[in-house]
mmCIF file of C-alpha atoms in Angstrom:
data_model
loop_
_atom_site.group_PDB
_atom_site.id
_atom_site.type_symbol
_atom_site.label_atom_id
_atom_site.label_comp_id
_atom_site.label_asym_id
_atom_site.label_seq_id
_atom_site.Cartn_x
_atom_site.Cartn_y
_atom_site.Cartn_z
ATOM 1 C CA UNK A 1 0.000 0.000 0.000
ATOM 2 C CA UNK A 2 1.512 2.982 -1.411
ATOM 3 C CA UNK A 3 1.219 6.023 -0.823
ATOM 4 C CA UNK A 4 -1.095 5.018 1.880
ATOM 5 C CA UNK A 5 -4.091 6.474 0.509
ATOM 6 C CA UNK A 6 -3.447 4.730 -2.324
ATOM 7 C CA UNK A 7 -4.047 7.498 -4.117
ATOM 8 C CA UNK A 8 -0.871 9.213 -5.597
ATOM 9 C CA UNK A 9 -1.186 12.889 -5.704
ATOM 10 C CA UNK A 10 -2.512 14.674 -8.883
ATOM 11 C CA UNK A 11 -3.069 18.255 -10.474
ATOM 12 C CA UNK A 12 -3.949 19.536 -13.986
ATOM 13 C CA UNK A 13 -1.545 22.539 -14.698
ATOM 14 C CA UNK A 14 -2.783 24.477 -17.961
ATOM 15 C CA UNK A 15 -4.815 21.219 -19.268
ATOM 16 C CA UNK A 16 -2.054 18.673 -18.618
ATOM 17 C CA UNK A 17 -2.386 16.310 -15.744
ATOM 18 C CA UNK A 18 0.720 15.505 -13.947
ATOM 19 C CA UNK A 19 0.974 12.742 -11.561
ATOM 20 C CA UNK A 20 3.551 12.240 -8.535
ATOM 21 C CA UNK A 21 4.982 15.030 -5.906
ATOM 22 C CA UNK A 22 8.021 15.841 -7.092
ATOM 23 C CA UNK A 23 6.834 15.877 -10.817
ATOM 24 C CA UNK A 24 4.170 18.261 -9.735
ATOM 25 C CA UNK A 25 6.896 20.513 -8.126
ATOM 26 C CA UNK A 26 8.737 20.338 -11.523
ATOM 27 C CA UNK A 27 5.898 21.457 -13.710
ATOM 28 C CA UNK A 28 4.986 24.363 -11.091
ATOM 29 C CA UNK A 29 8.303 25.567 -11.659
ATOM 30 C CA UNK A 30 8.032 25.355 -15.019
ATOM 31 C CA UNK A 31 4.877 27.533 -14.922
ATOM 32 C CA UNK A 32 5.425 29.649 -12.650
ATOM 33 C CA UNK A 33 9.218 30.328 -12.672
ATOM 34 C CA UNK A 34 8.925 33.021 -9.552
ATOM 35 C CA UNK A 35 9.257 32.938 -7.535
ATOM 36 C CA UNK A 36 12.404 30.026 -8.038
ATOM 37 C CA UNK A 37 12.922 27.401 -5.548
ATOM 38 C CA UNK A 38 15.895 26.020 -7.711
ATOM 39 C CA UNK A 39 17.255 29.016 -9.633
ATOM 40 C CA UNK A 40 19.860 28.781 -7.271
ATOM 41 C CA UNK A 41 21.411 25.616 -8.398
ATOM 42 C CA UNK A 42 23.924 27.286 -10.674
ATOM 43 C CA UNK A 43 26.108 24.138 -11.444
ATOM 44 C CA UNK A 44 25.658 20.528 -12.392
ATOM 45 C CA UNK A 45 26.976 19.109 -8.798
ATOM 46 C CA UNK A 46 24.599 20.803 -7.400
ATOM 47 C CA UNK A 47 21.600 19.943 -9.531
ATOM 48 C CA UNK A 48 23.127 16.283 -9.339
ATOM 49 C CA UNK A 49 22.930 16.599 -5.534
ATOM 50 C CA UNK A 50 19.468 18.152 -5.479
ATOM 51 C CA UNK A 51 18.657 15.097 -7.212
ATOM 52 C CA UNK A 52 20.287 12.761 -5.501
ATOM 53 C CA UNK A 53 18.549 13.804 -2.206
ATOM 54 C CA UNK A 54 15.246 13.686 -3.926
ATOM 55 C CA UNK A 55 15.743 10.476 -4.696
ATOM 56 C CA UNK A 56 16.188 9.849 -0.981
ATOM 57 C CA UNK A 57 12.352 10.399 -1.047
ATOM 58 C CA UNK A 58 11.106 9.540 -4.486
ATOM 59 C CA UNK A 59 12.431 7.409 -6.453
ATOM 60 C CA UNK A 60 10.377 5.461 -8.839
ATOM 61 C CA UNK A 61 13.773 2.514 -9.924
ATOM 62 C CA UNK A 62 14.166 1.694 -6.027
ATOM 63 C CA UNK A 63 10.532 2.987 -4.807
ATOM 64 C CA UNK A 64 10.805 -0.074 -1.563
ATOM 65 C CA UNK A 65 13.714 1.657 -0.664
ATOM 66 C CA UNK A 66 12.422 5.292 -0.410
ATOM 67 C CA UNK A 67 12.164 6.668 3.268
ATOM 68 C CA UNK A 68 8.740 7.345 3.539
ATOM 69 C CA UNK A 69 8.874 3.047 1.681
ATOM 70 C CA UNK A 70 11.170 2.154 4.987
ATOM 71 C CA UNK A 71 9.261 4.405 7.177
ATOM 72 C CA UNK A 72 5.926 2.964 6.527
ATOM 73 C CA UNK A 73 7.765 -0.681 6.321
ATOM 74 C CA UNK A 74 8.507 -0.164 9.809
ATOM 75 C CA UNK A 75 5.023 1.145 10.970
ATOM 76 C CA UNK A 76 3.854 -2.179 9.897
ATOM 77 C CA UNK A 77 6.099 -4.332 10.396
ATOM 78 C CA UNK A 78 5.338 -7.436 12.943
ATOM 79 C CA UNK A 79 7.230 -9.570 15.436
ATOM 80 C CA UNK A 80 9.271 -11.200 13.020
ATOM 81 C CA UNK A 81 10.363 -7.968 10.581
ATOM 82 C CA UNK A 82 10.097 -5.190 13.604
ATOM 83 C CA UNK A 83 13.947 -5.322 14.141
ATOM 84 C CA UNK A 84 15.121 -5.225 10.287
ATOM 85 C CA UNK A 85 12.674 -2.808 9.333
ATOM 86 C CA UNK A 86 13.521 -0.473 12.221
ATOM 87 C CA UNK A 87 17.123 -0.954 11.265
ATOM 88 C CA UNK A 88 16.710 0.131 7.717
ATOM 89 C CA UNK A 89 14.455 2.771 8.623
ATOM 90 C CA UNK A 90 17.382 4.193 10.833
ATOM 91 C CA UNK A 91 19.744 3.530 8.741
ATOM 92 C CA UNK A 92 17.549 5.950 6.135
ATOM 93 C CA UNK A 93 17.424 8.435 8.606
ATOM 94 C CA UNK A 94 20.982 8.228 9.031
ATOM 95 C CA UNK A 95 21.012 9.124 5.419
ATOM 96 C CA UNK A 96 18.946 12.227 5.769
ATOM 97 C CA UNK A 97 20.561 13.734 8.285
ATOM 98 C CA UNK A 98 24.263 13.297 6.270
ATOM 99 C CA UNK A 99 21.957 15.331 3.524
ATOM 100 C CA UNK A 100 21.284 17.820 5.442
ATOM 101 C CA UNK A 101 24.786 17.842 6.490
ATOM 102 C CA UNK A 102 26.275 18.671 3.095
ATOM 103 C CA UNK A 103 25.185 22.878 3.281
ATOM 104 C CA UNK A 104 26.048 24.827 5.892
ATOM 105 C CA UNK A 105 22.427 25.788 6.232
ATOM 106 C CA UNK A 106 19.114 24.499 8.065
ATOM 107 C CA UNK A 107 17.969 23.013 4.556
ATOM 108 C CA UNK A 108 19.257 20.623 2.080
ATOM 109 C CA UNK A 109 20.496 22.676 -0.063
ATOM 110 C CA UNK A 110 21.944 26.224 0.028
ATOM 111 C CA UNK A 111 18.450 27.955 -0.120
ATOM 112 C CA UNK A 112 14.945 26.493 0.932
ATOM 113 C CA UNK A 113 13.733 24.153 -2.203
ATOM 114 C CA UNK A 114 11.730 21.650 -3.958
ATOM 115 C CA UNK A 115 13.493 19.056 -1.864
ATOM 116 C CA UNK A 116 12.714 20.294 1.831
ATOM 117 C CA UNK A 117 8.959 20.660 0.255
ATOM 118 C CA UNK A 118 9.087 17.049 -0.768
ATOM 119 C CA UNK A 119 10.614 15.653 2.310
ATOM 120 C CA UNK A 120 8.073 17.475 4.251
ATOM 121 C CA UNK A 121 5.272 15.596 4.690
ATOM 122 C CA UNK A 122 7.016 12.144 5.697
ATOM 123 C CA UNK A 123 9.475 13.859 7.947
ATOM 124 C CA UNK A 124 6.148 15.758 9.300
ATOM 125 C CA UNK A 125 4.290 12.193 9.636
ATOM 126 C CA UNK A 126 6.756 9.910 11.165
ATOM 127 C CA UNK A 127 7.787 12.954 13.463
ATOM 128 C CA UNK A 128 4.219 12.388 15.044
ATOM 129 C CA UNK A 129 3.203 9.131 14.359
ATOM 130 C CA UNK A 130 6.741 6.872 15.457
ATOM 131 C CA UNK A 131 6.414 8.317 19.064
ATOM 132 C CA UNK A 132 3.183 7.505 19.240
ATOM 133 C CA UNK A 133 3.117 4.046 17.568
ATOM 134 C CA UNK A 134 6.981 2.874 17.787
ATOM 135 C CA UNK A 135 7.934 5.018 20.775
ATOM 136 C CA UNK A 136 10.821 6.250 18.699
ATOM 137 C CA UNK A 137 11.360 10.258 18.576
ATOM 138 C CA UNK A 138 12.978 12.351 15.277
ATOM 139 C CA UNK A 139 12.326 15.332 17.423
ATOM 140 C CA UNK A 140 14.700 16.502 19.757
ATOM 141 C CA UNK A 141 16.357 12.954 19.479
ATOM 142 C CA UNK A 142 20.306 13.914 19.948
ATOM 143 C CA UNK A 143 21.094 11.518 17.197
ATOM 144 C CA UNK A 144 19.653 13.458 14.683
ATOM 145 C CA UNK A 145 20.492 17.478 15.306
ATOM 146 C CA UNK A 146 20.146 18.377 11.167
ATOM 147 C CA UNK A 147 16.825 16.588 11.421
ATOM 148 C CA UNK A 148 15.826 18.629 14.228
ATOM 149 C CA UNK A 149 17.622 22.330 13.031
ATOM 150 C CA UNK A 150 15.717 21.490 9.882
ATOM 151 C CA UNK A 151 12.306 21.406 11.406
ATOM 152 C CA UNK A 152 13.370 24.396 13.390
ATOM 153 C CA UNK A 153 14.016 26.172 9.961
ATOM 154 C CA UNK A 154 10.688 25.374 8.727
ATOM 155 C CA UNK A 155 8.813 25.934 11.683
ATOM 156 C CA UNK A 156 10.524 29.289 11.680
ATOM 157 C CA UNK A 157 8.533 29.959 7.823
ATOM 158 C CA UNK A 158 5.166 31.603 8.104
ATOM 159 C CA UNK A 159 4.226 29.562 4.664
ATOM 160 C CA UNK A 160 4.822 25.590 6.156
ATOM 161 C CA UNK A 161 3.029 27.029 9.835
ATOM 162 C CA UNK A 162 0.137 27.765 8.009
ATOM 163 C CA UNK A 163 -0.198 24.116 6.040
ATOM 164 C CA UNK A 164 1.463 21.653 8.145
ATOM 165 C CA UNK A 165 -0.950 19.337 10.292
ATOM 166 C CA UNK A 166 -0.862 18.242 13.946
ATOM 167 C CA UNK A 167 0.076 15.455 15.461
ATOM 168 C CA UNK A 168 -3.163 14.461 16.322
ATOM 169 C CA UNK A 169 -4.405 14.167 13.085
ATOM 170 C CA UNK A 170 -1.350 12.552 11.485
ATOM 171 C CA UNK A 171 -2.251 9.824 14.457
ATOM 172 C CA UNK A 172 -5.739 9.682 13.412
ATOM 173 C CA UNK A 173 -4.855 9.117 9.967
ATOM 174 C CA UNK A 174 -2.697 6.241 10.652
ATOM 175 C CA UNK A 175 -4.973 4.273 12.911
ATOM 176 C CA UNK A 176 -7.513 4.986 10.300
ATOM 177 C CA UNK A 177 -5.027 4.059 7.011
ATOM 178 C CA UNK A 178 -3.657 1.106 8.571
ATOM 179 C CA UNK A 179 -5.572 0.176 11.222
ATOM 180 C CA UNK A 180 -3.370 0.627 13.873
ATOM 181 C CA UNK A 181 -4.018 1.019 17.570
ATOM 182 C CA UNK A 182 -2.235 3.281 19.958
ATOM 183 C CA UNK A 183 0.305 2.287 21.961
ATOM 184 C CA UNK A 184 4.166 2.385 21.214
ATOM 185 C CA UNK A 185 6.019 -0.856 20.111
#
């Protein structure tokens, strides 16, 4: 099951319908070049690297091995997978916070962009829901302090404060999505 809806996100931009986040974020850009969140990337490293990180998060060769893939792996995972799946999960994390390591900044690349907008909403997700179902916590977790400045970045723009969720609801939705009950694991 994914995404968990099931239902991958669409949008019809002047009569064309594009399918998938990060294509959607492509053909905005396209049609709306200002303002740029990648006129920045001046060079072909660091298009590569914007790139590579959003491949971290979407990436339709190795889409089992995406972390919002892992993350949700792990969410479900029983008795028998729990320990590999948290692992890999982790080990995905891991990944992300090297990204984030890479520009001296709070984001993953020199300037807020396309990638911290794609990255959002799973970061946002399994920031609420692995307390709650996995007792495991991205924020404020030591291990992860470009995570956490990242979020603190974000939280800092007036733009994400007025769309991101609550925890609450990201709970609700995942006891509703896949069933889950409550406590942590």
């Amino acid at each position: 099951l994914w995404p968990p809806t099931e239902q991958p996100p669409a949008v019809k931009i002047n009569g064309k319908l594009v399918w998938e986040s990060a294509l959607i974020l492509d053909e905005l850009e396209k049609e709306f070049p200002t303002p740029s969140l990648s006129s920045f990337l001046e060079n072909d490293a660091e298009k590569e690297r914007a790139e590579r990180f959003r491949r971290l998060c979407e990436n339709p060769e190795n889409p089992q091995d995406t972390f919002g893939a892992l993350g949700y792996g792990w969410m479900r995972a029983n008795a028998t997978t729990e320990t590999a799946a948290r692992q890999r999960f982790e080990e995905s994390l891991r990944g992300i916070e090297k990204a984030l390591g890479e520009t001296e900044g709070p984001f993953f690349l020199p300037e807020f962009s396309t990638v911290d907008i794609i990255f959002t909403p799973q970061l946002e997700r399994f920031a609420a829901n692995l307390p709650t179902f996995k007792n495991f916590h991205i924020k404020n977790n030591p291990d992860y302090p470009r995570i956490n400045a990242w979020f603190n970045a974000m939280d800092a723009k007036e733009s994400y404060r007025k769309v991101k969720s609550d925890p609450d609801t990201l709970n609700s939705l995942m006891r509703k999505i896949f069933g889950m009950g409550g406590g942590g694991g």
